[in-house]
PDB file of C-alpha atoms in Angstrom:
ATOM      1  CA  UNK A  28       0.000   0.000   0.000  1.00 68.00           C
ATOM      2  CA  UNK A  29       1.263   3.454  -0.885  1.00 83.00           C
ATOM      3  CA  UNK A  30       2.509   5.594   1.997  1.00 92.00           C
ATOM      4  CA  UNK A  31       0.532   8.697   2.978  1.00 95.00           C
ATOM      5  CA  UNK A  32       2.277  11.948   2.058  1.00 97.00           C
ATOM      6  CA  UNK A  33       1.379  15.101   3.965  1.00 98.00           C
ATOM      7  CA  UNK A  34       2.417  18.390   2.392  1.00 98.00           C
ATOM      8  CA  UNK A  35       3.203  21.221   4.776  1.00 98.00           C
ATOM      9  CA  UNK A  36       3.310  24.554   2.983  1.00 98.00           C
ATOM     10  CA  UNK A  37       3.908  27.994   4.414  1.00 97.00           C
ATOM     11  CA  UNK A  38       5.972  31.153   4.299  1.00 97.00           C
ATOM     12  CA  UNK A  39       9.741  31.061   3.999  1.00 96.00           C
ATOM     13  CA  UNK A  40      11.470  34.287   4.965  1.00 94.00           C
ATOM     14  CA  UNK A  41       8.233  35.901   6.191  1.00 95.00           C
ATOM     15  CA  UNK A  42       7.175  33.067   8.520  1.00 96.00           C
ATOM     16  CA  UNK A  43       6.112  34.241  11.966  1.00 96.00           C
ATOM     17  CA  UNK A  44       7.288  32.682  15.209  1.00 97.00           C
ATOM     18  CA  UNK A  45       3.855  31.039  15.508  1.00 97.00           C
ATOM     19  CA  UNK A  46       4.200  29.603  11.977  1.00 97.00           C
ATOM     20  CA  UNK A  47       7.656  28.207  12.829  1.00 98.00           C
ATOM     21  CA  UNK A  48       6.492  26.646  16.100  1.00 98.00           C
ATOM     22  CA  UNK A  49       3.393  25.124  14.492  1.00 98.00           C
ATOM     23  CA  UNK A  50       5.428  23.767  11.565  1.00 98.00           C
ATOM     24  CA  UNK A  51       7.984  22.131  13.877  1.00 98.00           C
ATOM     25  CA  UNK A  52       5.231  20.484  15.919  1.00 98.00           C
ATOM     26  CA  UNK A  53       3.391  19.383  12.756  1.00 98.00           C
ATOM     27  CA  UNK A  54       6.565  17.777  11.452  1.00 98.00           C
ATOM     28  CA  UNK A  55       6.942  15.794  14.687  1.00 98.00           C
ATOM     29  CA  UNK A  56       3.313  14.719  14.749  1.00 98.00           C
ATOM     30  CA  UNK A  57       3.336  13.717  11.070  1.00 98.00           C
ATOM     31  CA  UNK A  58       6.413  11.548  11.673  1.00 98.00           C
ATOM     32  CA  UNK A  59       4.824   9.981  14.754  1.00 98.00           C
ATOM     33  CA  UNK A  60       1.862   8.932  12.592  1.00 97.00           C
ATOM     34  CA  UNK A  61       4.392   7.325  10.196  1.00 97.00           C
ATOM     35  CA  UNK A  62       3.299   9.566   7.343  1.00 98.00           C
ATOM     36  CA  UNK A  63       5.846  11.058   4.954  1.00 98.00           C
ATOM     37  CA  UNK A  64       6.417  14.814   5.129  1.00 98.00           C
ATOM     38  CA  UNK A  65       6.697  16.808   1.902  1.00 98.00           C
ATOM     39  CA  UNK A  66       7.754  20.468   1.882  1.00 98.00           C
ATOM     40  CA  UNK A  67       9.333  23.027  -0.408  1.00 97.00           C
ATOM     41  CA  UNK A  68      12.644  21.760   0.980  1.00 97.00           C
ATOM     42  CA  UNK A  69      14.486  25.011   1.588  1.00 97.00           C
ATOM     43  CA  UNK A  70      16.373  25.860   4.790  1.00 98.00           C
ATOM     44  CA  UNK A  71      14.049  28.676   5.804  1.00 98.00           C
ATOM     45  CA  UNK A  72      10.692  29.283   7.457  1.00 98.00           C
ATOM     46  CA  UNK A  73       7.880  26.750   7.674  1.00 98.00           C
ATOM     47  CA  UNK A  74       9.537  24.197   5.389  1.00 97.00           C
ATOM     48  CA  UNK A  75      12.755  24.067   7.438  1.00 98.00           C
ATOM     49  CA  UNK A  76      10.894  23.937  10.768  1.00 98.00           C
ATOM     50  CA  UNK A  77       8.549  21.144   9.623  1.00 98.00           C
ATOM     51  CA  UNK A  78      11.488  19.091   8.322  1.00 98.00           C
ATOM     52  CA  UNK A  79      13.404  19.569  11.592  1.00 98.00           C
ATOM     53  CA  UNK A  80      10.371  18.457  13.613  1.00 98.00           C
ATOM     54  CA  UNK A  81       9.886  15.359  11.462  1.00 98.00           C
ATOM     55  CA  UNK A  82      13.561  14.392  11.731  1.00 98.00           C
ATOM     56  CA  UNK A  83      13.437  14.859  15.512  1.00 98.00           C
ATOM     57  CA  UNK A  84      10.690  12.205  15.576  1.00 98.00           C
ATOM     58  CA  UNK A  85      12.478   9.874  13.141  1.00 98.00           C
ATOM     59  CA  UNK A  86      10.319  10.677  10.106  1.00 98.00           C
ATOM     60  CA  UNK A  87      11.015  10.608   6.382  1.00 98.00           C
ATOM     61  CA  UNK A  88      11.153  14.003   4.651  1.00 98.00           C
ATOM     62  CA  UNK A  89      10.954  15.007   0.999  1.00 98.00           C
ATOM     63  CA  UNK A  90      11.891  18.466  -0.235  1.00 98.00           C
ATOM     64  CA  UNK A  91      10.772  19.700  -3.660  1.00 98.00           C
ATOM     65  CA  UNK A  92      13.377  22.366  -4.457  1.00 97.00           C
ATOM     66  CA  UNK A  93      12.783  25.263  -6.837  1.00 96.00           C
ATOM     67  CA  UNK A  94      16.407  25.230  -8.040  1.00 96.00           C
ATOM     68  CA  UNK A  95      18.774  22.905  -9.904  1.00 97.00           C
ATOM     69  CA  UNK A  96      21.121  22.496  -6.905  1.00 96.00           C
ATOM     70  CA  UNK A  97      21.067  21.730  -3.189  1.00 94.00           C
ATOM     71  CA  UNK A  98      22.628  25.010  -2.088  1.00 95.00           C
ATOM     72  CA  UNK A  99      19.635  26.107   0.042  1.00 95.00           C
ATOM     73  CA  UNK A 100      18.208  22.710   1.008  1.00 97.00           C
ATOM     74  CA  UNK A 101      17.238  22.093   4.620  1.00 98.00           C
ATOM     75  CA  UNK A 102      19.680  19.789   6.384  1.00 97.00           C
ATOM     76  CA  UNK A 103      16.588  17.908   7.636  1.00 98.00           C
ATOM     77  CA  UNK A 104      15.499  16.845   4.127  1.00 98.00           C
ATOM     78  CA  UNK A 105      16.102  13.165   3.373  1.00 98.00           C
ATOM     79  CA  UNK A 106      15.103  13.195  -0.281  1.00 98.00           C
ATOM     80  CA  UNK A 107      15.800  16.391  -2.213  1.00 98.00           C
ATOM     81  CA  UNK A 108      14.081  16.629  -5.573  1.00 98.00           C
ATOM     82  CA  UNK A 109      15.633  19.307  -7.768  1.00 98.00           C
ATOM     83  CA  UNK A 110      13.186  20.837 -10.235  1.00 97.00           C
ATOM     84  CA  UNK A 111      14.835  23.976 -11.675  1.00 97.00           C
ATOM     85  CA  UNK A 112      11.225  25.200 -11.931  1.00 97.00           C
ATOM     86  CA  UNK A 113      11.123  28.091  -9.460  1.00 95.00           C
ATOM     87  CA  UNK A 114       7.607  28.624  -8.142  1.00 94.00           C
ATOM     88  CA  UNK A 115       6.165  26.266 -10.747  1.00 95.00           C
ATOM     89  CA  UNK A 116       7.345  23.493  -8.427  1.00 96.00           C
ATOM     90  CA  UNK A 117       4.349  24.362  -6.228  1.00 97.00           C
ATOM     91  CA  UNK A 118       2.195  22.205  -8.488  1.00 96.00           C
ATOM     92  CA  UNK A 119       4.468  19.216  -7.812  1.00 97.00           C
ATOM     93  CA  UNK A 120       4.182  19.902  -4.070  1.00 97.00           C
ATOM     94  CA  UNK A 121       0.406  19.700  -4.037  1.00 96.00           C
ATOM     95  CA  UNK A 122      -0.073  16.952  -6.617  1.00 97.00           C
ATOM     96  CA  UNK A 123       2.353  14.697  -4.739  1.00 97.00           C
ATOM     97  CA  UNK A 124       0.590  15.153  -1.383  1.00 97.00           C
ATOM     98  CA  UNK A 125      -2.516  13.370  -0.142  1.00 96.00           C
ATOM     99  CA  UNK A 126      -3.415  16.254   2.164  1.00 97.00           C
ATOM    100  CA  UNK A 127      -1.995  19.791   2.199  1.00 98.00           C
ATOM    101  CA  UNK A 128      -1.559  21.865   5.328  1.00 98.00           C
ATOM    102  CA  UNK A 129      -1.113  25.603   4.950  1.00 98.00           C
ATOM    103  CA  UNK A 130       0.826  26.616   8.051  1.00 97.00           C
ATOM    104  CA  UNK A 131       0.686  30.395   7.945  1.00 95.00           C
ATOM    105  CA  UNK A 132       0.106  32.498   4.854  1.00 94.00           C
ATOM    106  CA  UNK A 133       2.279  34.025   2.157  1.00 92.00           C
ATOM    107  CA  UNK A 134       2.122  34.504  -1.601  1.00 94.00           C
ATOM    108  CA  UNK A 135       3.682  31.121  -2.367  1.00 94.00           C
ATOM    109  CA  UNK A 136       1.356  29.461   0.136  1.00 96.00           C
ATOM    110  CA  UNK A 137      -1.662  31.095  -1.494  1.00 96.00           C
ATOM    111  CA  UNK A 138      -0.595  29.697  -4.874  1.00 96.00           C
ATOM    112  CA  UNK A 139      -0.164  26.208  -3.374  1.00 97.00           C
ATOM    113  CA  UNK A 140      -3.594  26.328  -1.746  1.00 97.00           C
ATOM    114  CA  UNK A 141      -5.212  27.457  -5.007  1.00 97.00           C
ATOM    115  CA  UNK A 142      -3.444  24.732  -6.997  1.00 97.00           C
ATOM    116  CA  UNK A 143      -4.442  22.119  -4.431  1.00 97.00           C
ATOM    117  CA  UNK A 144      -8.103  23.108  -4.465  1.00 97.00           C
ATOM    118  CA  UNK A 145      -8.139  23.304  -8.264  1.00 97.00           C
ATOM    119  CA  UNK A 146      -6.833  19.714  -8.291  1.00 96.00           C
ATOM    120  CA  UNK A 147      -9.434  18.529  -5.737  1.00 96.00           C
ATOM    121  CA  UNK A 148      -6.887  18.067  -2.938  1.00 96.00           C
ATOM    122  CA  UNK A 149      -8.027  18.662   0.662  1.00 97.00           C
ATOM    123  CA  UNK A 150      -6.403  21.633   2.378  1.00 97.00           C
ATOM    124  CA  UNK A 151      -6.184  22.363   6.094  1.00 98.00           C
ATOM    125  CA  UNK A 152      -5.586  26.011   6.954  1.00 97.00           C
ATOM    126  CA  UNK A 153      -3.623  26.433  10.183  1.00 97.00           C
ATOM    127  CA  UNK A 154      -3.546  30.193  10.170  1.00 87.00           C
ATOM    128  CA  UNK A 155      -4.885  33.124  12.145  1.00 83.00           C
ATOM    129  CA  UNK A 156      -5.685  34.954   8.887  1.00 85.00           C
ATOM    130  CA  UNK A 157      -9.504  34.914   8.919  1.00 89.00           C
ATOM    131  CA  UNK A 158      -9.818  36.703   5.561  1.00 91.00           C
ATOM    132  CA  UNK A 159      -7.737  34.043   3.789  1.00 90.00           C
ATOM    133  CA  UNK A 160      -9.670  31.282   5.518  1.00 92.00           C
ATOM    134  CA  UNK A 161     -12.960  32.779   4.374  1.00 94.00           C
ATOM    135  CA  UNK A 162     -11.728  33.283   0.797  1.00 94.00           C
ATOM    136  CA  UNK A 163     -10.591  29.686   0.337  1.00 95.00           C
ATOM    137  CA  UNK A 164     -13.616  28.272   2.137  1.00 95.00           C
ATOM    138  CA  UNK A 165     -15.922  30.298  -0.134  1.00 95.00           C
ATOM    139  CA  UNK A 166     -14.092  28.980  -3.209  1.00 95.00           C
ATOM    140  CA  UNK A 167     -14.097  25.323  -2.139  1.00 96.00           C
ATOM    141  CA  UNK A 168     -16.102  24.576   1.024  1.00 95.00           C
ATOM    142  CA  UNK A 169     -15.916  20.783   0.609  1.00 95.00           C
ATOM    143  CA  UNK A 170     -12.109  20.704   0.456  1.00 96.00           C
ATOM    144  CA  UNK A 171     -11.134  23.532   2.831  1.00 97.00           C
ATOM    145  CA  UNK A 172     -10.787  22.821   6.537  1.00 97.00           C
ATOM    146  CA  UNK A 173      -9.768  25.159   9.367  1.00 96.00           C
ATOM    147  CA  UNK A 174      -7.650  24.178  12.356  1.00 96.00           C
ATOM    148  CA  UNK A 175      -6.805  26.186  15.454  1.00 95.00           C
ATOM    149  CA  UNK A 176      -3.792  24.107  16.532  1.00 97.00           C
ATOM    150  CA  UNK A 177      -1.549  21.232  15.500  1.00 98.00           C
ATOM    151  CA  UNK A 178      -3.525  18.582  17.398  1.00 97.00           C
ATOM    152  CA  UNK A 179      -6.737  19.507  15.593  1.00 97.00           C
ATOM    153  CA  UNK A 180      -4.792  19.516  12.311  1.00 98.00           C
ATOM    154  CA  UNK A 181      -3.648  15.915  12.841  1.00 98.00           C
ATOM    155  CA  UNK A 182      -7.193  14.839  13.771  1.00 97.00           C
ATOM    156  CA  UNK A 183      -8.520  16.465  10.587  1.00 97.00           C
ATOM    157  CA  UNK A 184      -5.886  14.657   8.514  1.00 97.00           C
ATOM    158  CA  UNK A 185      -6.993  11.334  10.008  1.00 97.00           C
ATOM    159  CA  UNK A 186     -10.641  12.087   9.160  1.00 95.00           C
ATOM    160  CA  UNK A 187      -9.757  13.159   5.622  1.00 95.00           C
ATOM    161  CA  UNK A 188      -7.581  10.084   5.000  1.00 93.00           C
ATOM    162  CA  UNK A 189     -10.286   7.802   6.383  1.00 90.00           C
ATOM    163  CA  UNK A 190     -12.882   9.415   4.094  1.00 87.00           C
ATOM    164  CA  UNK A 191     -10.536   9.166   1.101  1.00 77.00           C
ATOM    165  CA  UNK A 192      -9.947   5.469   1.802  1.00 71.00           C
ATOM    166  CA  UNK A 193     -13.692   4.848   2.075  1.00 62.00           C
ATOM    167  CA  UNK A 194     -14.259   6.637  -1.252  1.00 60.00           C
ATOM    168  CA  UNK A 195     -11.515   4.587  -2.932  1.00 50.00           C
ATOM    169  CA  UNK A 196     -12.949   1.314  -1.593  1.00 51.00           C
ATOM    170  CA  UNK A 197     -16.424   2.305  -2.771  1.00 53.00           C
ATOM    171  CA  UNK A 198     -15.058   2.950  -6.287  1.00 54.00           C
ATOM    172  CA  UNK A 199     -13.622  -0.573  -6.573  1.00 43.00           C
TER     173      UNK A 199
END
């Protein structure tokens, strides 16, 4: 059976302290569930913090890099995938994930959320930005979920995965 991949997306340089702390904790919790963590792979912001948290808990991490080299890769990334695609790599991030978590909000994160919803991927928004939450919920209420903390985020992932597995079994 294919392993579950959880994409954690969020701001890089503009990540807040709350974003960083949430991302680190999410990485740990994702690893503890034995899911694979996928991020943008760089050594900054949410992606670096999530990777560090996952490694702390013994998890497997994948980083989808925007460049053609590993110069700015997080030292907590196990598998670095070089794309030389810049921001276009955001589509790879969301298409390769079973569930996407937006941990904080930035321009790149907004593009990842939009791409995920356009491709019918469930998105959990772990953000205090109520306007962004409302926008994405209005665009795709069946695929957009809100979480107030990391524990609720993990519980939502479990519900989503369970519902996806039921849907797959019903299609057989």
